[in-house]
mmCIF file of C-alpha atoms in Angstrom:
data_model
loop_
_atom_site.group_PDB
_atom_site.id
_atom_site.type_symbol
_atom_site.label_atom_id
_atom_site.label_comp_id
_atom_site.label_asym_id
_atom_site.label_seq_id
_atom_site.Cartn_x
_atom_site.Cartn_y
_atom_site.Cartn_z
ATOM 1 C CA MET A 1 18.674 66.413 37.657
ATOM 2 C CA SER A 2 17.448 63.737 35.268
ATOM 3 C CA GLN A 3 19.948 61.495 33.568
ATOM 4 C CA PRO A 4 20.662 62.161 29.877
ATOM 5 C CA ARG A 5 18.675 59.731 27.740
ATOM 6 C CA MET A 6 20.716 57.325 25.682
ATOM 7 C CA LYS A 7 20.229 56.977 21.978
ATOM 8 C CA LYS A 8 18.807 53.835 20.469
ATOM 9 C CA GLY A 9 21.584 51.304 20.159
ATOM 10 C CA GLU A 10 23.472 52.596 23.190
ATOM 11 C CA ALA A 11 20.932 51.030 25.547
ATOM 12 C CA ASP A 12 20.293 47.794 23.666
ATOM 13 C CA ASP A 13 22.411 45.645 25.990
ATOM 14 C CA LEU A 14 21.631 47.411 29.256
ATOM 15 C CA PRO A 15 19.463 45.821 31.960
ATOM 16 C CA GLU A 16 15.803 46.810 31.834
ATOM 17 C CA ALA A 17 13.928 47.332 35.091
ATOM 18 C CA ASP A 18 10.722 45.855 33.667
ATOM 19 C CA ALA A 19 12.206 42.622 32.314
ATOM 20 C CA PHE A 20 13.589 39.387 33.718
ATOM 21 C CA ALA A 21 17.232 38.839 32.785
ATOM 22 C CA GLY A 22 17.468 36.173 30.084
ATOM 23 C CA ALA A 23 13.772 36.384 29.142
ATOM 24 C CA PRO A 24 12.264 38.496 26.335
ATOM 25 C CA HIS A 25 10.898 41.871 27.378
ATOM 26 C CA PRO A 26 7.061 41.958 27.434
ATOM 27 C CA ARG A 27 7.082 44.173 24.328
ATOM 28 C CA HIS A 28 8.520 41.202 22.415
ATOM 29 C CA VAL A 29 5.937 38.703 23.723
ATOM 30 C CA TYR A 30 2.964 38.292 21.371
ATOM 31 C CA SER A 31 1.059 35.513 23.112
ATOM 32 C CA LEU A 32 -0.941 35.864 26.296
ATOM 33 C CA VAL A 33 -1.375 32.859 28.576
ATOM 34 C CA GLY A 34 -4.423 33.044 30.813
ATOM 35 C CA HIS A 35 -6.327 36.280 31.538
ATOM 36 C CA GLU A 36 -8.838 35.778 28.728
ATOM 37 C CA ARG A 37 -11.520 37.504 30.806
ATOM 38 C CA ALA A 38 -9.377 40.598 31.363
ATOM 39 C CA GLU A 39 -8.412 40.747 27.690
ATOM 40 C CA ALA A 40 -12.059 40.450 26.638
ATOM 41 C CA GLU A 41 -12.990 43.257 29.042
ATOM 42 C CA MET A 42 -10.434 45.575 27.452
ATOM 43 C CA LEU A 43 -11.461 44.696 23.920
ATOM 44 C CA SER A 44 -15.157 45.157 24.729
ATOM 45 C CA ALA A 45 -14.558 48.550 26.333
ATOM 46 C CA TYR A 46 -12.697 49.754 23.245
ATOM 47 C CA ARG A 47 -15.147 48.304 20.763
ATOM 48 C CA GLU A 48 -18.149 49.807 22.582
ATOM 49 C CA GLY A 49 -16.640 53.287 22.814
ATOM 50 C CA CYS A 50 -16.425 53.331 26.627
ATOM 51 C CA LEU A 51 -12.665 53.065 27.037
ATOM 52 C CA ALA A 52 -11.416 54.528 30.305
ATOM 53 C CA HIS A 53 -8.483 56.888 29.851
ATOM 54 C CA ALA A 54 -6.506 55.193 32.637
ATOM 55 C CA TRP A 55 -6.377 51.540 33.723
ATOM 56 C CA LEU A 56 -4.810 50.152 36.873
ATOM 57 C CA ILE A 57 -3.760 46.585 36.068
ATOM 58 C CA GLY A 58 -3.126 44.815 39.355
ATOM 59 C CA GLY A 59 -2.031 41.412 40.534
ATOM 60 C CA LYS A 60 0.923 39.380 41.740
ATOM 61 C CA GLU A 61 4.240 40.163 40.086
ATOM 62 C CA GLY A 62 5.139 37.989 37.112
ATOM 63 C CA ILE A 63 1.657 36.818 36.078
ATOM 64 C CA GLY A 64 1.401 38.679 32.762
ATOM 65 C CA LYS A 65 0.227 42.199 33.629
ATOM 66 C CA ALA A 66 2.892 43.867 31.511
ATOM 67 C CA THR A 67 2.321 41.423 28.641
ATOM 68 C CA LEU A 68 -1.374 42.352 28.659
ATOM 69 C CA ALA A 69 -0.611 46.082 28.854
ATOM 70 C CA TRP A 70 1.756 45.917 25.867
ATOM 71 C CA ARG A 71 -0.792 43.806 23.994
ATOM 72 C CA PHE A 72 -3.495 46.441 24.555
ATOM 73 C CA ALA A 73 -1.179 49.319 23.620
ATOM 74 C CA ARG A 74 -0.155 47.508 20.435
ATOM 75 C CA PHE A 75 -3.792 46.846 19.495
ATOM 76 C CA LEU A 76 -4.880 50.486 19.936
ATOM 77 C CA LEU A 77 -1.937 51.883 18.009
ATOM 78 C CA ALA A 78 -2.501 49.358 15.211
ATOM 79 C CA ASN A 79 -6.283 49.903 15.170
ATOM 80 C CA PRO A 80 -6.993 53.580 15.926
ATOM 81 C CA ASP A 81 -10.662 53.388 14.892
ATOM 82 C CA PRO A 82 -12.817 51.368 17.355
ATOM 83 C CA ALA A 83 -15.531 51.085 14.702
ATOM 84 C CA ALA A 84 -13.221 49.526 12.112
ATOM 85 C CA ARG A 85 -14.026 46.068 10.823
ATOM 86 C CA ALA A 86 -10.765 44.646 12.179
ATOM 87 C CA VAL A 87 -11.800 45.743 15.683
ATOM 88 C CA ARG A 88 -15.390 44.533 15.368
ATOM 89 C CA GLU A 89 -14.262 41.091 14.226
ATOM 90 C CA ALA A 90 -11.262 40.728 16.549
ATOM 91 C CA LEU A 91 -11.339 37.697 18.831
ATOM 92 C CA ASN A 92 -8.652 39.119 21.099
ATOM 93 C CA LEU A 93 -5.998 41.862 21.216
ATOM 94 C CA HIS A 94 -3.418 40.061 19.077
ATOM 95 C CA VAL A 95 -1.467 42.085 16.508
ATOM 96 C CA GLU A 96 0.957 40.433 14.103
ATOM 97 C CA PRO A 97 4.642 41.220 14.840
ATOM 98 C CA THR A 98 5.024 42.370 11.223
ATOM 99 C CA HIS A 99 2.527 45.215 11.652
ATOM 100 C CA SER A 100 4.210 48.636 11.494
ATOM 101 C CA ALA A 101 2.880 49.621 14.932
ATOM 102 C CA ALA A 102 4.224 46.386 16.424
ATOM 103 C CA ARG A 103 7.643 46.914 14.870
ATOM 104 C CA LEU A 104 7.841 50.494 16.153
ATOM 105 C CA LEU A 105 6.817 49.450 19.653
ATOM 106 C CA ALA A 106 9.302 46.580 19.679
ATOM 107 C CA GLY A 107 12.048 49.111 18.974
ATOM 108 C CA LEU A 108 10.680 51.638 21.487
ATOM 109 C CA ALA A 109 10.420 53.993 18.530
ATOM 110 C CA HIS A 110 6.677 54.674 18.230
ATOM 111 C CA PRO A 111 6.147 58.466 18.381
ATOM 112 C CA ASP A 112 2.736 58.084 20.058
ATOM 113 C CA PHE A 113 3.943 55.846 22.877
ATOM 114 C CA ALA A 114 5.880 56.320 26.108
ATOM 115 C CA LEU A 115 7.276 53.793 28.575
ATOM 116 C CA ILE A 116 7.696 55.106 32.122
ATOM 117 C CA ARG A 117 9.913 52.906 34.281
ATOM 118 C CA ARG A 118 13.069 52.922 36.361
ATOM 119 C CA GLU A 119 15.855 54.052 34.051
ATOM 120 C CA TRP A 120 19.506 53.109 33.736
ATOM 121 C CA LYS A 121 21.815 55.590 35.447
ATOM 122 C CA THR A 122 25.254 56.320 34.075
ATOM 123 C CA ASN A 123 26.760 57.593 37.324
ATOM 124 C CA PRO A 124 26.903 55.193 39.022
ATOM 125 C CA LYS A 125 26.115 52.616 36.366
ATOM 126 C CA ARG A 126 23.007 50.860 37.672
ATOM 127 C CA LEU A 127 19.248 50.904 37.450
ATOM 128 C CA ALA A 128 17.564 53.672 39.381
ATOM 129 C CA THR A 129 15.821 52.530 42.547
ATOM 130 C CA GLU A 130 12.670 54.521 41.725
ATOM 131 C CA ILE A 131 10.952 56.325 38.872
ATOM 132 C CA ALA A 132 12.134 59.921 39.013
ATOM 133 C CA VAL A 133 9.694 62.795 38.584
ATOM 134 C CA GLU A 134 11.741 63.980 35.593
ATOM 135 C CA ASP A 135 11.202 60.620 33.871
ATOM 136 C CA VAL A 136 7.450 60.782 34.460
ATOM 137 C CA ARG A 137 7.271 64.304 33.037
ATOM 138 C CA ALA A 138 9.403 63.315 30.060
ATOM 139 C CA GLY A 139 7.189 60.307 29.331
ATOM 140 C CA LEU A 140 3.972 62.269 29.663
ATOM 141 C CA GLN A 141 5.133 64.719 27.007
ATOM 142 C CA VAL A 142 3.671 62.261 24.495
ATOM 143 C CA PHE A 143 0.259 63.612 25.529
ATOM 144 C CA GLN A 144 1.282 67.226 24.938
ATOM 145 C CA LEU A 145 1.847 66.639 21.226
ATOM 146 C CA SER A 146 -0.550 65.789 18.431
ATOM 147 C CA ALA A 147 -0.635 62.104 17.591
ATOM 148 C CA ALA A 148 1.878 61.484 14.811
ATOM 149 C CA PHE A 149 -0.422 58.948 13.160
ATOM 150 C CA GLY A 150 -3.663 60.698 14.042
ATOM 151 C CA GLY A 151 -4.773 57.986 16.457
ATOM 152 C CA TRP A 152 -4.204 57.253 20.102
ATOM 153 C CA ARG A 153 -1.370 58.241 22.399
ATOM 154 C CA VAL A 154 -0.459 55.587 24.954
ATOM 155 C CA ALA A 155 1.802 55.369 27.997
ATOM 156 C CA ILE A 156 2.673 52.342 30.131
ATOM 157 C CA VAL A 157 3.839 52.851 33.721
ATOM 158 C CA ASP A 158 5.733 49.807 35.014
ATOM 159 C CA SER A 159 5.296 49.822 37.896
ATOM 160 C CA ALA A 160 3.321 52.012 40.301
ATOM 161 C CA GLU A 161 5.378 50.674 43.219
ATOM 162 C CA ASP A 162 8.471 52.349 41.770
ATOM 163 C CA LEU A 163 6.939 55.837 41.847
ATOM 164 C CA ASN A 164 8.081 58.171 44.597
ATOM 165 C CA PRO A 165 5.678 60.813 46.017
ATOM 166 C CA ASN A 166 6.764 63.479 43.519
ATOM 167 C CA SER A 167 6.579 61.228 40.464
ATOM 168 C CA ALA A 168 3.225 59.828 41.623
ATOM 169 C CA ASN A 169 1.823 63.348 41.878
ATOM 170 C CA ALA A 170 3.148 64.196 38.416
ATOM 171 C CA LEU A 171 1.330 61.151 37.041
ATOM 172 C CA LEU A 172 -1.821 62.099 38.970
ATOM 173 C CA LYS A 173 -2.047 65.454 37.203
ATOM 174 C CA MET A 174 -2.258 63.718 33.823
ATOM 175 C CA VAL A 175 -4.683 61.069 35.083
ATOM 176 C CA GLU A 176 -6.937 63.854 36.408
ATOM 177 C CA GLU A 177 -7.012 65.858 33.173
ATOM 178 C CA PRO A 178 -6.201 63.580 30.233
ATOM 179 C CA PRO A 179 -6.402 64.856 26.645
ATOM 180 C CA GLN A 180 -8.669 63.224 24.111
ATOM 181 C CA ARG A 181 -7.709 59.804 22.717
ATOM 182 C CA SER A 182 -5.131 59.139 25.399
ATOM 183 C CA LEU A 183 -4.572 55.946 27.365
ATOM 184 C CA ILE A 184 -2.431 55.365 30.458
ATOM 185 C CA LEU A 185 -1.851 51.758 31.529
ATOM 186 C CA ILE A 186 -0.513 51.549 35.097
ATOM 187 C CA ILE A 187 0.893 48.211 36.239
ATOM 188 C CA SER A 188 0.767 47.530 39.957
ATOM 189 C CA HIS A 189 1.818 44.531 42.020
ATOM 190 C CA ARG A 190 -0.014 45.895 45.084
ATOM 191 C CA PRO A 191 -2.894 48.114 43.887
ATOM 192 C CA SER A 192 -4.092 48.815 47.420
ATOM 193 C CA GLN A 193 -0.905 50.807 48.003
ATOM 194 C CA VAL A 194 -1.270 53.007 44.932
ATOM 195 C CA LEU A 195 -1.996 56.655 45.688
ATOM 196 C CA PRO A 196 -5.746 56.700 46.416
ATOM 197 C CA THR A 197 -6.310 59.725 44.166
ATOM 198 C CA ILE A 198 -4.754 57.812 41.253
ATOM 199 C CA ARG A 199 -6.604 54.607 42.094
ATOM 200 C CA SER A 200 -9.982 56.363 42.190
ATOM 201 C CA ARG A 201 -9.500 57.777 38.692
ATOM 202 C CA CYS A 202 -8.576 54.500 37.024
ATOM 203 C CA ARG A 203 -10.596 51.588 35.796
ATOM 204 C CA ARG A 204 -9.267 48.718 37.877
ATOM 205 C CA LEU A 205 -8.494 45.349 36.361
ATOM 206 C CA ARG A 206 -7.373 42.581 38.689
ATOM 207 C CA LEU A 207 -5.467 39.630 37.223
ATOM 208 C CA ASP A 208 -5.418 36.281 39.012
ATOM 209 C CA PRO A 209 -2.324 34.113 39.513
ATOM 210 C CA LEU A 210 -1.745 31.507 36.822
ATOM 211 C CA ASN A 211 -2.243 27.797 37.346
ATOM 212 C CA GLN A 212 0.607 25.328 36.909
ATOM 213 C CA ASP A 213 -0.348 24.353 33.375
ATOM 214 C CA GLU A 214 -0.481 28.006 32.332
ATOM 215 C CA ILE A 215 2.953 28.639 33.834
ATOM 216 C CA ASN A 216 4.317 25.629 31.953
ATOM 217 C CA ARG A 217 2.944 27.011 28.687
ATOM 218 C CA ALA A 218 4.161 30.537 29.393
ATOM 219 C CA VAL A 219 7.719 29.406 30.148
ATOM 220 C CA GLY A 220 7.711 27.187 27.075
ATOM 221 C CA GLY A 221 6.637 30.151 24.953
ATOM 222 C CA LEU A 222 9.587 32.288 26.042
ATOM 223 C CA GLY A 223 12.014 30.333 23.900
ATOM 224 C CA PRO A 224 15.577 29.239 24.671
ATOM 225 C CA PRO A 225 17.407 29.089 26.957
ATOM 226 C CA LEU A 226 14.558 29.190 29.493
ATOM 227 C CA SER A 227 12.312 26.826 27.537
ATOM 228 C CA GLU A 228 15.176 24.312 27.310
ATOM 229 C CA ALA A 229 15.322 23.668 31.054
ATOM 230 C CA GLY A 230 13.456 20.409 30.551
ATOM 231 C CA HIS A 231 9.867 19.393 31.191
ATOM 232 C CA GLU A 232 10.488 18.072 34.707
ATOM 233 C CA ALA A 233 12.449 21.141 35.821
ATOM 234 C CA ILE A 234 9.853 23.538 34.413
ATOM 235 C CA ALA A 235 7.007 21.565 35.976
ATOM 236 C CA ALA A 236 8.762 21.555 39.365
ATOM 237 C CA ALA A 237 9.390 25.296 39.152
ATOM 238 C CA ALA A 238 5.771 25.942 38.153
ATOM 239 C CA LYS A 239 4.505 23.927 41.109
ATOM 240 C CA ARG A 240 6.413 26.138 43.582
ATOM 241 C CA ALA A 241 5.890 29.434 41.758
ATOM 242 C CA ASN A 242 2.720 30.582 43.545
ATOM 243 C CA GLY A 243 1.037 31.451 40.254
ATOM 244 C CA SER A 244 3.873 33.625 38.929
ATOM 245 C CA VAL A 245 5.932 32.991 35.801
ATOM 246 C CA ARG A 246 8.637 35.250 37.207
ATOM 247 C CA GLU A 247 8.915 33.114 40.330
ATOM 248 C CA ALA A 248 9.224 30.026 38.134
ATOM 249 C CA LEU A 249 12.004 31.684 36.119
ATOM 250 C CA ILE A 250 13.884 32.566 39.303
ATOM 251 C CA ARG A 251 13.806 28.902 40.281
ATOM 252 C CA LEU A 252 15.026 27.889 36.813
ATOM 253 C CA ALA A 253 17.876 30.406 36.593
ATOM 254 C CA PRO A 254 21.227 28.599 37.134
ATOM 255 C CA GLU A 255 22.670 31.440 39.220
ATOM 256 C CA SER A 256 19.744 31.287 41.660
ATOM 257 C CA GLU A 257 19.469 27.499 41.891
ATOM 258 C CA GLY A 258 18.004 26.586 45.253
ATOM 259 C CA ALA A 259 17.129 30.190 46.095
ATOM 260 C CA GLY A 260 13.385 29.624 45.788
ATOM 261 C CA ALA A 261 13.413 26.724 48.234
ATOM 262 C CA LEU A 262 15.635 28.721 50.597
ATOM 263 C CA ILE A 263 13.223 31.674 50.574
ATOM 264 C CA ASP A 264 10.282 29.308 51.129
ATOM 265 C CA ALA A 265 11.983 27.773 54.155
ATOM 266 C CA ILE A 266 12.801 31.158 55.673
ATOM 267 C CA LEU A 267 9.279 32.516 55.213
ATOM 268 C CA ALA A 268 7.798 29.353 56.710
ATOM 269 C CA GLY A 269 9.820 29.994 59.872
ATOM 270 C CA LEU A 270 8.962 33.676 60.289
ATOM 271 C CA PRO A 271 9.019 35.587 62.521
ATOM 272 C CA ARG A 272 11.800 33.343 63.914
ATOM 273 C CA PRO A 273 13.460 31.571 60.951
ATOM 274 C CA ASP A 274 16.457 29.252 61.102
ATOM 275 C CA PRO A 275 19.510 31.563 61.447
ATOM 276 C CA ARG A 276 21.564 29.205 59.276
ATOM 277 C CA ALA A 277 19.079 29.676 56.412
ATOM 278 C CA VAL A 278 19.196 33.441 56.920
ATOM 279 C CA ALA A 279 22.996 33.359 56.688
ATOM 280 C CA ARG A 280 22.800 31.372 53.428
ATOM 281 C CA LEU A 281 20.330 33.892 51.986
ATOM 282 C CA ALA A 282 22.603 36.773 52.971
ATOM 283 C CA GLU A 283 25.433 35.117 51.029
ATOM 284 C CA ALA A 284 23.175 34.393 48.028
ATOM 285 C CA VAL A 285 22.070 38.002 47.413
ATOM 286 C CA GLY A 286 25.549 39.408 46.886
ATOM 287 C CA GLY A 287 26.567 40.738 43.459
ATOM 288 C CA ARG A 288 24.659 40.932 40.169
ATOM 289 C CA ALA A 289 24.014 37.175 40.151
ATOM 290 C CA GLY A 290 21.948 37.647 43.302
ATOM 291 C CA ASP A 291 19.758 40.473 41.971
ATOM 292 C CA GLU A 292 16.714 38.324 41.270
ATOM 293 C CA THR A 293 17.043 36.422 44.540
ATOM 294 C CA TYR A 294 17.267 39.743 46.395
ATOM 295 C CA ARG A 295 14.155 41.127 44.652
ATOM 296 C CA ALA A 296 12.246 37.854 44.977
ATOM 297 C CA PHE A 297 12.925 37.660 48.693
ATOM 298 C CA HIS A 298 11.626 41.178 49.320
ATOM 299 C CA ARG A 299 8.526 40.573 47.197
ATOM 300 C CA ASP A 300 7.724 37.393 49.115
ATOM 301 C CA LEU A 301 8.471 39.042 52.452
ATOM 302 C CA TYR A 302 6.010 41.870 51.760
ATOM 303 C CA ASP A 303 3.409 39.284 50.757
ATOM 304 C CA TRP A 304 4.073 37.432 54.021
ATOM 305 C CA LEU A 305 3.565 40.636 56.017
ATOM 306 C CA VAL A 306 0.221 41.244 54.304
ATOM 307 C CA THR A 307 -0.924 37.685 55.012
ATOM 308 C CA TYR A 308 0.344 37.810 58.586
ATOM 309 C CA ALA A 309 -1.505 41.072 59.247
ATOM 310 C CA ARG A 310 -4.721 39.608 57.853
ATOM 311 C CA ASP A 311 -4.481 36.304 59.702
ATOM 312 C CA VAL A 312 -2.938 37.631 62.907
ATOM 313 C CA GLU A 313 -3.418 35.336 65.907
ATOM 314 C CA PRO A 314 -3.660 36.166 69.625
ATOM 315 C CA ARG A 315 -0.279 36.959 71.204
ATOM 316 C CA SER A 316 1.292 37.388 67.745
ATOM 317 C CA LEU A 317 2.594 40.659 66.325
ATOM 318 C CA ARG A 318 -0.051 43.355 66.477
ATOM 319 C CA VAL A 319 -1.239 44.863 63.204
ATOM 320 C CA GLU A 320 0.214 48.276 64.052
ATOM 321 C CA GLU A 321 3.588 46.637 64.739
ATOM 322 C CA ILE A 322 3.461 44.934 61.348
ATOM 323 C CA GLY A 323 2.752 48.280 59.688
ATOM 324 C CA GLY A 324 5.758 49.866 61.370
ATOM 325 C CA LEU A 325 7.915 46.868 60.454
ATOM 326 C CA TRP A 326 6.805 47.176 56.821
ATOM 327 C CA ASP A 327 7.822 50.853 56.738
ATOM 328 C CA ARG A 328 11.221 50.152 58.293
ATOM 329 C CA ILE A 329 11.967 47.322 55.882
ATOM 330 C CA ARG A 330 10.961 49.463 52.883
ATOM 331 C CA ALA A 331 13.129 52.331 54.092
ATOM 332 C CA ALA A 332 16.112 50.033 54.663
ATOM 333 C CA GLN A 333 15.707 48.437 51.231
ATOM 334 C CA ARG A 334 15.537 51.821 49.501
ATOM 335 C CA GLU A 335 18.590 53.078 51.383
ATOM 336 C CA THR A 336 20.543 49.918 50.548
ATOM 337 C CA ASP A 337 19.668 50.216 46.860
ATOM 338 C CA GLU A 338 20.153 53.972 46.536
ATOM 339 C CA LEU A 339 23.498 54.062 48.357
ATOM 340 C CA ASN A 340 24.681 50.700 46.982
ATOM 341 C CA LEU A 341 25.202 49.361 50.496
ATOM 342 C CA ASP A 342 26.169 45.796 51.382
ATOM 343 C CA ARG A 343 23.137 43.573 50.754
ATOM 344 C CA LYS A 344 24.427 40.874 53.076
ATOM 345 C CA LEU A 345 24.438 43.282 56.004
ATOM 346 C CA HIS A 346 21.008 44.541 54.972
ATOM 347 C CA ILE A 347 19.538 41.023 55.070
ATOM 348 C CA LEU A 348 21.094 40.244 58.456
ATOM 349 C CA ALA A 349 19.910 43.577 59.906
ATOM 350 C CA LEU A 350 16.447 43.022 58.465
ATOM 351 C CA PHE A 351 15.992 39.727 60.286
ATOM 352 C CA ALA A 352 17.398 41.242 63.467
ATOM 353 C CA GLU A 353 14.676 43.893 63.181
ATOM 354 C CA ILE A 354 11.983 41.252 62.637
ATOM 355 C CA ALA A 355 13.214 39.299 65.661
ATOM 356 C CA ALA A 356 13.280 42.430 67.834
ATOM 357 C CA THR A 357 9.731 43.312 66.779
ATOM 358 C CA ALA A 358 8.561 39.765 67.568
ATOM 359 C CA ARG A 359 10.122 39.955 71.037
ATOM 360 C CA ARG A 360 8.322 43.224 71.725
ATOM 361 C CA GLY A 361 5.078 41.548 70.602
#
């Protein structure tokens, strides 16, 4: 059964699955740092009347994919006619925050828009660990109705990795047979793992990691308190962020101070990291304050597995062993999240599994 949807106002202070705690949600960000080529590609497709009905926006987590998706959605809903002068003369996808479409989107109140993401659950009170099929179907209802303003109907899916098999198939049905003047923007941190039938029906747009200067500017544009961390601290975080604003923010967050360096040290020692560092990580992921460290570690671990599989050396773990390890880690993470199990024990068991796999290799 799907959870009852909360009314506007009830959910204003609840955590959002598609936002970094303490930073503005992408729907409130009106500037785009980097990705000028991708933005120009979207604008050109719309202006020339060859807009794909579904886009798969891929790239490392925290580099601006959601910001670009919201920017495109805002532009279409504010400019429903691709032949209009405002579209022909536009230099980019910017829409003023005072525009009625922008205000409605900022309040998640636009009748021609749907956001499909992991939702807040009331029993128990926490974010869902995946996007339920009921939430996908509810979001896609926007395409079953006539556009309230006679223009486009738009949905953002953030992110594809949070879809389970049933919700992915529900999305596929709409991607296969979209109505006229509809747009689905699917955000993916690992596009190669998206359901192939969805991937083949989308126009794919790959975003590159940001450089250090771009991360500095992006963090500075988020406003206080994040922008008040100080130039040196922001620059140091940007240098170690691997092209991701989100990774920089994790390193700047007071509650996760030192977590980025700890994760770096552990990954550098894989598949046999320093057990003392593993124990410190297990302690750091406990409770709400450790949420971002917990998510960041898993994101970086999956990236390490991909790199390790690609650059595998003789006498190292075989590729098929890495694939099995990936599946076991994913299953353990999902079980830990869904059943609200002890994260410390999960981390310790995870590294025991990695060590056992390495010994077998």
